[in-house]
Short mmCIF file of C-alpha atoms and ligand atoms in Angstrom, two decimals:
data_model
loop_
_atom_site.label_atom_id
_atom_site.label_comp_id
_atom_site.label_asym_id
_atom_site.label_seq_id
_atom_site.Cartn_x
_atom_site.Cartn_y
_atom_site.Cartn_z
CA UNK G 1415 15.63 -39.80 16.15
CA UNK G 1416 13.30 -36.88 14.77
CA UNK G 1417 13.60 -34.38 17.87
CA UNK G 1418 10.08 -33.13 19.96
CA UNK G 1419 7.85 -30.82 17.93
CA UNK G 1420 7.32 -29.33 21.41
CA UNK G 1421 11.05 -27.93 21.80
CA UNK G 1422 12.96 -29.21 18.76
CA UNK G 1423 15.56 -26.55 19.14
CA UNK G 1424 16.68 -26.12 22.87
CA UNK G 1425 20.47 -26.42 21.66
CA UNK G 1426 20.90 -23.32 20.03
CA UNK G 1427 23.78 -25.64 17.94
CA UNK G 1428 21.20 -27.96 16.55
CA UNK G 1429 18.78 -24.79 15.32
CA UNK G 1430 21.66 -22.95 13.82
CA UNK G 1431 23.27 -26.02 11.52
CA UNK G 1432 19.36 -26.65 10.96
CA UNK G 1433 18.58 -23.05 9.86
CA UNK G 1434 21.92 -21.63 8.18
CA UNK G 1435 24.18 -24.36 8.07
CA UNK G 1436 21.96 -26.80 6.03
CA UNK G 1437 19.86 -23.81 4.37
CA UNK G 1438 16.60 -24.49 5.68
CA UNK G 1439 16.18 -21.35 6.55
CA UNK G 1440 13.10 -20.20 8.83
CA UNK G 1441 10.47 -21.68 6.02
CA UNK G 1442 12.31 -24.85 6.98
CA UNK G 1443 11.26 -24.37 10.45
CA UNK G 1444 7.75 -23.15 9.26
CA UNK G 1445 7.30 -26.06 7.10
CA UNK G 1446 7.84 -28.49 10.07
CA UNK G 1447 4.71 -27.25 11.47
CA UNK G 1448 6.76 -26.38 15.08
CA UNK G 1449 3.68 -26.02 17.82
CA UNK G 1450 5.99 -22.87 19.81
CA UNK G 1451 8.50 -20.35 18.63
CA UNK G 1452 11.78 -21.51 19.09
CA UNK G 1453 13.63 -19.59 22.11
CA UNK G 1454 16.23 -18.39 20.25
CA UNK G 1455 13.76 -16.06 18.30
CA UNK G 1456 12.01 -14.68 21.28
CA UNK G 1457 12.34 -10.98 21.34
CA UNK G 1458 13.04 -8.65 24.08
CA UNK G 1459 9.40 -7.03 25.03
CA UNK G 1460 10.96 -3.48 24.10
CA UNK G 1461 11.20 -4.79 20.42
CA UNK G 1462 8.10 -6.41 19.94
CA UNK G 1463 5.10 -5.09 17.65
CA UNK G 1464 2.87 -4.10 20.75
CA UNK G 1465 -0.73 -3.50 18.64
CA UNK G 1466 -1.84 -0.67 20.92
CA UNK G 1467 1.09 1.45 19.92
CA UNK G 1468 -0.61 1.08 16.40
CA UNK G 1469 -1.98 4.76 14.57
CA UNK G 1470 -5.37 3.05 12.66
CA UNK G 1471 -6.47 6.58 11.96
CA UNK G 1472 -3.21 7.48 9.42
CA UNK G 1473 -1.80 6.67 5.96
CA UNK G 1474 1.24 7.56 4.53
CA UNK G 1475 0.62 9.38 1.29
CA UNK G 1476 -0.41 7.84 -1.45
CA UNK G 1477 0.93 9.61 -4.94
CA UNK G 1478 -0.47 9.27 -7.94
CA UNK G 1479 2.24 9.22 -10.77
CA UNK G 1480 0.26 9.30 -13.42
CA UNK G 1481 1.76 12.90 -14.25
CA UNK G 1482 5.00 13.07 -12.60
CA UNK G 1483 5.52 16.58 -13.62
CA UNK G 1484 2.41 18.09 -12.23
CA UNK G 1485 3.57 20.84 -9.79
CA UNK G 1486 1.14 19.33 -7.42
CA UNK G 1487 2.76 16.14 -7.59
CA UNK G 1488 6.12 17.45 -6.99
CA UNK G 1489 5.50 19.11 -4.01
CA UNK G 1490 3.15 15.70 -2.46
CA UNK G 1491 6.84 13.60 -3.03
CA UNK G 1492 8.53 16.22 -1.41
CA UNK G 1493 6.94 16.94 1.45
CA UNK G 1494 6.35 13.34 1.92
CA UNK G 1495 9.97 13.08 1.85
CA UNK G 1496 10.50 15.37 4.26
CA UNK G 1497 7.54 14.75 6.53
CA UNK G 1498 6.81 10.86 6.45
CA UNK G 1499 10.41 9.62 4.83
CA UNK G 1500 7.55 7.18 3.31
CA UNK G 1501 4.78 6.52 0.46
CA UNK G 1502 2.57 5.04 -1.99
CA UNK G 1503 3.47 5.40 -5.67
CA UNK G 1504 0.49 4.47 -7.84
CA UNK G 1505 0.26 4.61 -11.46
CA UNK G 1506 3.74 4.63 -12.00
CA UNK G 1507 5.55 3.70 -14.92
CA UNK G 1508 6.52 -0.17 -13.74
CA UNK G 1509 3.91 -2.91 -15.63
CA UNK G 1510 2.00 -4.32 -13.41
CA UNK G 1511 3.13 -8.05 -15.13
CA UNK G 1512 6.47 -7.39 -14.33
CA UNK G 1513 5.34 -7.01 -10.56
CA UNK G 1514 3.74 -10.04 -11.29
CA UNK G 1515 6.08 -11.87 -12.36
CA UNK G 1516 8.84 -11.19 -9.33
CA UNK G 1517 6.44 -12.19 -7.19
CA UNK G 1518 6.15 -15.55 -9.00
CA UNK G 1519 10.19 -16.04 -9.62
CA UNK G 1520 10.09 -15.11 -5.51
CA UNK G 1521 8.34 -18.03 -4.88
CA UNK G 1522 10.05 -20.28 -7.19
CA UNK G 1523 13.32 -19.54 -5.75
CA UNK G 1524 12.18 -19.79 -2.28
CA UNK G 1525 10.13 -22.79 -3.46
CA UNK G 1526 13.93 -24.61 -4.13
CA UNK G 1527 15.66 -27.55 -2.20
CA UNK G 1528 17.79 -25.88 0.57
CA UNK G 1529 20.54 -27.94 -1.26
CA UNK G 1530 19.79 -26.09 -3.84
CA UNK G 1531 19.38 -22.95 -2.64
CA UNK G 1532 22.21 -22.87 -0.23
CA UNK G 1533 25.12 -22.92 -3.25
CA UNK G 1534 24.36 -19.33 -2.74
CA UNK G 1535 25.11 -18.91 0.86
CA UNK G 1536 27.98 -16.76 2.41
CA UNK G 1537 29.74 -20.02 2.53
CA UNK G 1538 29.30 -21.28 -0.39
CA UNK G 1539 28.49 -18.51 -2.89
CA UNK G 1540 30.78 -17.90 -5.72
CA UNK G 1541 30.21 -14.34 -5.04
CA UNK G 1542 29.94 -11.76 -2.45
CA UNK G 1543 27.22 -10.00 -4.68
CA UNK G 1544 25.14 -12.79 -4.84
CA UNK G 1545 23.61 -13.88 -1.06
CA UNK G 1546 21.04 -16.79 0.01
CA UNK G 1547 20.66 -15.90 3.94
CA UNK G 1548 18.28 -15.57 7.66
CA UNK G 1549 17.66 -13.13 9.66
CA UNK G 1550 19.67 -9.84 9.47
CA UNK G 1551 23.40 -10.50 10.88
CA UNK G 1552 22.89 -13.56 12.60
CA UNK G 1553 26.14 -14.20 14.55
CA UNK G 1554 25.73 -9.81 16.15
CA UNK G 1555 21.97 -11.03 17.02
CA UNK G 1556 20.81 -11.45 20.36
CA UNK G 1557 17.33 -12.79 19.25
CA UNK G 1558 16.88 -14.35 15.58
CA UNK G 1559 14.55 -12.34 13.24
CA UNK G 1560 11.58 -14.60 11.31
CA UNK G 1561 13.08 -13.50 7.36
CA UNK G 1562 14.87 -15.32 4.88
CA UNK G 1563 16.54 -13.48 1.73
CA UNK G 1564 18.33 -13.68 -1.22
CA UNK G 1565 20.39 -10.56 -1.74
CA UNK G 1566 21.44 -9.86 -5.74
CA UNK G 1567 23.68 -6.79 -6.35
CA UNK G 1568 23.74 -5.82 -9.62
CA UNK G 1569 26.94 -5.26 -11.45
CA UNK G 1570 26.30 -6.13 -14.86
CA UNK G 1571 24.25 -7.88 -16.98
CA UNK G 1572 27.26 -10.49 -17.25
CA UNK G 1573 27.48 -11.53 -13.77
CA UNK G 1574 23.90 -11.85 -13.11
CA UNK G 1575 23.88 -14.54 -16.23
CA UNK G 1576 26.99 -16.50 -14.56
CA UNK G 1577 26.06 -15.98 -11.11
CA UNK G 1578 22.36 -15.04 -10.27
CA UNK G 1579 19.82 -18.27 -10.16
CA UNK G 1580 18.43 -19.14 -13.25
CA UNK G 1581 14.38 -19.19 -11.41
CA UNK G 1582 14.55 -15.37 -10.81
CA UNK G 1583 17.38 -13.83 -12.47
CA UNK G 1584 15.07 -12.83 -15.83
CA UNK G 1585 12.27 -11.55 -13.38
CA UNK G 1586 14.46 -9.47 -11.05
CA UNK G 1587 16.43 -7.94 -13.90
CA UNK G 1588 13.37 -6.97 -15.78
CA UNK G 1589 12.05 -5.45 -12.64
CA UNK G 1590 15.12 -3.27 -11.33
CA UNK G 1591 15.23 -2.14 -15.19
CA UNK G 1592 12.25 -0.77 -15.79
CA UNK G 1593 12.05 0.40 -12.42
CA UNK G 1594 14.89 2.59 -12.92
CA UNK G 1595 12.34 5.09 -15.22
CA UNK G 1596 10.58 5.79 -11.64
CA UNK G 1597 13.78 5.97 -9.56
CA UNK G 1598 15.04 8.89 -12.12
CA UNK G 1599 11.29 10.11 -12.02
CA UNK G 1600 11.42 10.28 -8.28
CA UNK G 1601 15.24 11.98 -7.31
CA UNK G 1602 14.67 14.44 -10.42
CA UNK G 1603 11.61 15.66 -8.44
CA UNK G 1604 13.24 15.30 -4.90
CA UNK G 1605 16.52 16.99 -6.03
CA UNK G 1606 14.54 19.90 -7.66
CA UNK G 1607 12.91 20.47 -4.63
CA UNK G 1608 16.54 21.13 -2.54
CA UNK G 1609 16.87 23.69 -5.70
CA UNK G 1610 19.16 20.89 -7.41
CA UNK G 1611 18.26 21.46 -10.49
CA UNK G 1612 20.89 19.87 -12.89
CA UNK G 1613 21.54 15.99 -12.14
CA UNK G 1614 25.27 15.29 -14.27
CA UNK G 1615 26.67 11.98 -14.82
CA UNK G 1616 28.50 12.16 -11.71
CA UNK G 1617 25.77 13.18 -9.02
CA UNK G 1618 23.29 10.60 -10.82
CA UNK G 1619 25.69 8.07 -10.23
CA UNK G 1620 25.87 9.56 -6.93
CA UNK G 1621 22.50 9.05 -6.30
CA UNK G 1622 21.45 5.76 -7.67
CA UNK G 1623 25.36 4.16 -8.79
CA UNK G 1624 24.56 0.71 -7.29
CA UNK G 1625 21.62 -1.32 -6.68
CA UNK G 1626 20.42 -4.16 -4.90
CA UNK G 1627 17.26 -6.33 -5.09
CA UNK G 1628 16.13 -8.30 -2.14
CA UNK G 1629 13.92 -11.12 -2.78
CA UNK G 1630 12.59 -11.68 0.93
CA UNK G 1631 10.31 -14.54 2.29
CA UNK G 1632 8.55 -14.21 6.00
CA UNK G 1633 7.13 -17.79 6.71
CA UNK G 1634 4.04 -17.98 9.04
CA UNK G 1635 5.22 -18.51 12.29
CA UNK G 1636 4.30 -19.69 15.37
CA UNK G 1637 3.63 -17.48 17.88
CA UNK G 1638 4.33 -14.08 15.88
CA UNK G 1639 3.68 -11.59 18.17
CA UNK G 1640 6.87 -12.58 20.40
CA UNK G 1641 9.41 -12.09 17.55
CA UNK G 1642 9.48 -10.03 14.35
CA UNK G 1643 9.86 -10.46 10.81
CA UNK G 1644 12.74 -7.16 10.18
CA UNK G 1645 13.43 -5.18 13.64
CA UNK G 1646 13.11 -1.32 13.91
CA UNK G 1647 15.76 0.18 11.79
CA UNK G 1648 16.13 2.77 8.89
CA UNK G 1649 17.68 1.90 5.50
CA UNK G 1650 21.23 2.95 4.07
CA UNK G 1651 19.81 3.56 0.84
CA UNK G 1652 19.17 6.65 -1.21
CA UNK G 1653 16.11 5.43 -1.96
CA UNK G 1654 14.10 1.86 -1.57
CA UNK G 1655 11.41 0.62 -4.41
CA UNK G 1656 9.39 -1.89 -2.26
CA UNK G 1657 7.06 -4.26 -3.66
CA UNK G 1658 5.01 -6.09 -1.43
CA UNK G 1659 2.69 -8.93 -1.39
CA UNK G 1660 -1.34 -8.51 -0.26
CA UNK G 1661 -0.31 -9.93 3.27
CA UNK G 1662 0.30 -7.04 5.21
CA UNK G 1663 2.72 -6.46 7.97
CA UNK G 1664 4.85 -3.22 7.16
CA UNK G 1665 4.74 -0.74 9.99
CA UNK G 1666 6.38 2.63 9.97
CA UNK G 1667 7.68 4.89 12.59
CA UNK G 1668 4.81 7.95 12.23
CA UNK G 1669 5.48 11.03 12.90
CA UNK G 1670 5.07 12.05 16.55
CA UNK G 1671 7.54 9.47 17.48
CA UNK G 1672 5.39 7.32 19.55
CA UNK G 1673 2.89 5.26 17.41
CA UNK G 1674 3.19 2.98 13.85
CA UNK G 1675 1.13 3.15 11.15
CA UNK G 1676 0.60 0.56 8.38
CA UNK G 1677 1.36 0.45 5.51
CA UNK G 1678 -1.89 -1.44 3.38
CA UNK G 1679 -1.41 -3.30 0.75
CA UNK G 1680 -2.36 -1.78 -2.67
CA UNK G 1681 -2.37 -4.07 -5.71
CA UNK G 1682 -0.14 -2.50 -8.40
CA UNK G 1683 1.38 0.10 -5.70
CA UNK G 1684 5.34 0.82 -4.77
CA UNK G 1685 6.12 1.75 -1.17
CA UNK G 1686 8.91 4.14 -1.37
CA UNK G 1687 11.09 5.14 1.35
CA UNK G 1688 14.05 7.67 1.54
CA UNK G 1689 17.29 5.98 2.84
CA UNK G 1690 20.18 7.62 5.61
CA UNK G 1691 22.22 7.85 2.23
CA UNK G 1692 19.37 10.67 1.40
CA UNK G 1693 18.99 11.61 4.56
CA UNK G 1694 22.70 12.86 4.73
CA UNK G 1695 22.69 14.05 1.17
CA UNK G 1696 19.70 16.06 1.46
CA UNK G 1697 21.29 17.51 4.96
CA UNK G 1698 18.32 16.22 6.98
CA UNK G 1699 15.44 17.66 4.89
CA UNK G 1700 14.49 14.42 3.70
CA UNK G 1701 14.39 11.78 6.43
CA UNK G 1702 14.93 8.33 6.75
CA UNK G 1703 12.23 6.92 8.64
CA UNK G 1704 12.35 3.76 11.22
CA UNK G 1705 10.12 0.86 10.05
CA UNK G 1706 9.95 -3.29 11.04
CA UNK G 1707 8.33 -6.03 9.63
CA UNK G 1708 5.99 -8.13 12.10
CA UNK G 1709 5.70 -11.65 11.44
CA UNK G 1710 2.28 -13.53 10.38
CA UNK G 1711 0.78 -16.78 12.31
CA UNK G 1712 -1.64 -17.76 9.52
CA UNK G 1713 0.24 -16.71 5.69
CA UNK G 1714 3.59 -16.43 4.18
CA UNK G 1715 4.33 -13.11 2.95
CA UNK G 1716 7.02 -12.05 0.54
CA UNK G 1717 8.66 -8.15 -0.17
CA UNK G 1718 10.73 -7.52 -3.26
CA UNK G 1719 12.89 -4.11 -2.38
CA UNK G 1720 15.25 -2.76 -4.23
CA UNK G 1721 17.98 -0.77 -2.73
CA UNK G 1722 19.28 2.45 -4.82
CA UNK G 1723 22.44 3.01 -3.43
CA UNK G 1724 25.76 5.21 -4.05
CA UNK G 1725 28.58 3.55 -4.95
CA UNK G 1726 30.73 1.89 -2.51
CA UNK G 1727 33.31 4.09 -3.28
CA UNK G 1728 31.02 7.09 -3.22
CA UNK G 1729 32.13 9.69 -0.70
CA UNK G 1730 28.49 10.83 0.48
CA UNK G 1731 28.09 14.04 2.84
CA UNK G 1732 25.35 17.06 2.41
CA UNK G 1733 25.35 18.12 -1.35
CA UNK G 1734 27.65 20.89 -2.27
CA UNK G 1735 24.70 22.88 -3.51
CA UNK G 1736 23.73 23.12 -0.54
CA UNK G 1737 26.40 24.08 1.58
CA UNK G 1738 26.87 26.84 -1.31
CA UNK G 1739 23.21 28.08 -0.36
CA UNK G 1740 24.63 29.21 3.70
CA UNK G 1741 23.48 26.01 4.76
CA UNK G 1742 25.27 25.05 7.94
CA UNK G 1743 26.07 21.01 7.28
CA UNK G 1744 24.90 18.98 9.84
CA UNK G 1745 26.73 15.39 8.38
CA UNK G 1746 30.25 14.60 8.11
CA UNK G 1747 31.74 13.12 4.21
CA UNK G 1748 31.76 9.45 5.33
CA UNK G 1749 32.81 6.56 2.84
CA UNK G 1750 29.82 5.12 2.02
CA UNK G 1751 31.18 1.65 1.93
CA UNK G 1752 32.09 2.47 5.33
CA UNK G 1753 28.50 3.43 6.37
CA UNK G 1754 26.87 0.23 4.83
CA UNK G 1755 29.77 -1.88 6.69
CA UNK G 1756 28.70 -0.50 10.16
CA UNK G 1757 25.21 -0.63 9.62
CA UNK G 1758 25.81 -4.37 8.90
CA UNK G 1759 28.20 -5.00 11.75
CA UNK G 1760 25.63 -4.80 14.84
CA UNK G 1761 21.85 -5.58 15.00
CA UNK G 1762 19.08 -3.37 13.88
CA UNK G 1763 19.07 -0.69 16.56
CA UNK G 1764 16.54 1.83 14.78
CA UNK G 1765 18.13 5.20 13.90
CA UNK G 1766 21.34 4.63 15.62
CA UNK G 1767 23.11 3.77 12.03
CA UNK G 1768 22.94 7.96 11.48
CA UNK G 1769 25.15 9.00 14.07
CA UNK G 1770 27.91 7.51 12.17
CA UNK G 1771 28.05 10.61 9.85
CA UNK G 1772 26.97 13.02 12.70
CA UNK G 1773 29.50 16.13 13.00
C1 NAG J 3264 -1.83 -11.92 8.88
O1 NAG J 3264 -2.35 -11.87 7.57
C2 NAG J 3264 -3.75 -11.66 7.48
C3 NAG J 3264 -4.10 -11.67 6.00
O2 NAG J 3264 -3.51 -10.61 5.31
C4 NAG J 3264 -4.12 -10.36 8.14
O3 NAG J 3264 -5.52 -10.18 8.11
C5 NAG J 3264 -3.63 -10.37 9.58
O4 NAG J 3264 -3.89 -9.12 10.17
C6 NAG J 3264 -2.14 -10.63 9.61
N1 NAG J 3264 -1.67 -10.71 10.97
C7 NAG J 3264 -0.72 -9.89 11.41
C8 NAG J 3264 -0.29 -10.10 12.84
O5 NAG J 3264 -0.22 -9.02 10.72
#
């Protein structure tokens, strides 16, 4: 028997084998054209995109790359660093084809069987680095969030041929390579302006010595304004490289605390956003800024970030240099694998992750 349209889902059982066990994922729900929002995706009104709390009158910055050198330029990244935590790179070095073209593979891989696309599952992926999954960490969750992923961390060139599906895996590589030439662009500017003025071997694999690429899909949902697409949190990153579609839907925590500004579209553009990993590093002068992902009743939208990361086995604290300038450090040396593993033990809770490397 094909269960009600109205309330398909009222065993919470029935929705989970539907949505992760079977890898239909929330585009499987989308796609059967469900009249209400199951209940188990209902937020709590405290974490709901309420539209009044919206800033229309700001923008993050928008840099133009064109001369990353420029003194001017320099100092826009840095204070918007320090100031916003996010921005708009335009210009850059990253061909606007390739963009192009991880959009497309995005689509084709979402665009899959869930058969198919559930061999890469936590239960049934050959491969911790390699993850098909919903929401954020379903089973710590008290209400679902409207986002399916597929999560590729790069080790080497190797692995991602044996491991990484075959629709994408030329798209996504091509995209975290050459956007590595803005990455460097970006933390050579950023470190120079903590007076950081060598980056070694070691403190550039410090920076940037993993990386992951999310290839994320937000199906239009039914009733979007009671759940959301990512809840507020910050990321554990060094840095993120977001590419997103002309949809819309990325809000950011401004400035005065209170209100959320958008973040438009811009064909061709990068949203870039400094991580807690930077955050700490940096010893609070760059900032990590909350930010959530509402979900859209009338398009499906798809984001393509990658994650520049330290190494798991990266001790990360406030940078030497810094501590060797008088400054007084205000975050503990944590184990950065340790940091990711918290952040990914409870549900997104905003800016809470931090405290973890609080003195
Ligand atoms: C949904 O997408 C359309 C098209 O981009 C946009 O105009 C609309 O504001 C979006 N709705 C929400 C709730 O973001």
């Amino acid at each position: 028997m094909a269960p009600s349209l109205s309330e398909p889902f009222s065993d919470s059982s029935v929705l989970i084998d539907f949505v992760i066990n079977q890898g239909n994922g929330v585009k499987g729900l989308s796609e059967m054209g469900l009249k209400a929002l199951p209940k188990q995706y209902i937020q709590p009104l405290e974490e709901r995109m309420c539209m009044t709390n919206v800033q229309a009158q700001e923008s993050i910055p928008i840099i133009d790359m064109s001369n990353p050198n420029d003194p001017e330029v320099e100092k826009s990244i840095c204070e918007a660093a320090s100031k916003w935590g996010f921005f708009q790179i335009v210009n850059h070095d990253v061909p606007v084809e390739v963009l192009e073209n991880v959009k497309d593979a995005t689509y084709k891989f979402f665009g899959l069987a869930a058969e198919v696309k559930n061999k890469y599952s936590k239960e049934h992926s050959l491969s911790n680095n390699v993850r098909f999954g919903t929401s954020f960490t379903p089973q710590a969750e008290k209400a679902l969030e409207w986002k399916d992923y597929l999560s590729l961390f790069y080790v080497s060139e190797e692995e991602a041929f044996a491991l990484w599906p075959s629709v994408c895996r030329e798209q996504v590589l091509d995209y975290t390579r050459k956007s590595e030439v803005v990455i460097k662009q970006l933390l050579k500017v950023l470190m120079k302006g903590l007076n950081v003025n060598e980056i070694d071997e070691t403190k550039e694999s410090l920076l940037m010595g993993s990386m992951r690429t999310n290839l994320n899909y937000y199906p239009k949902c039914p009733n979007p304004e009671l759940t959301v697409g990512v809840g507020r949190h910050s990321d554990v990153s060094t840095l993120t490289i977001l590419l997103q579609d002309e949809i819309g839907g990325l809000f950011v925590r401004g400035n005065d605390g209170d209100n959320w500004i958008h973040v438009p579209p811009i064909k061709g553009s990068l949203v870039i956003n400094v991580g807690d990993a930077l955050q700490i590093m940096s010893n609070g002068k760059y900032k990590s800024v909350e930010h959530r992902v509402v979900a859209n009743g009338s398009n499906n939208r798809i984001s393509v970030p990658i994650f520049v990361n330290p190494r798991p086995s990266d001790m990360i604290g406030p940078l030497p240099e810094l501590i060797e300038n008088g400054e007084k450090p205000i975050y503990k040396q944590v184990l950065y694998s340790d940091y990711v593993k918290h952040f990914f033990r409870k549900a997104h809770d905003g800016k809470k992750t931090v405290a973890f490397a609080e003195l």
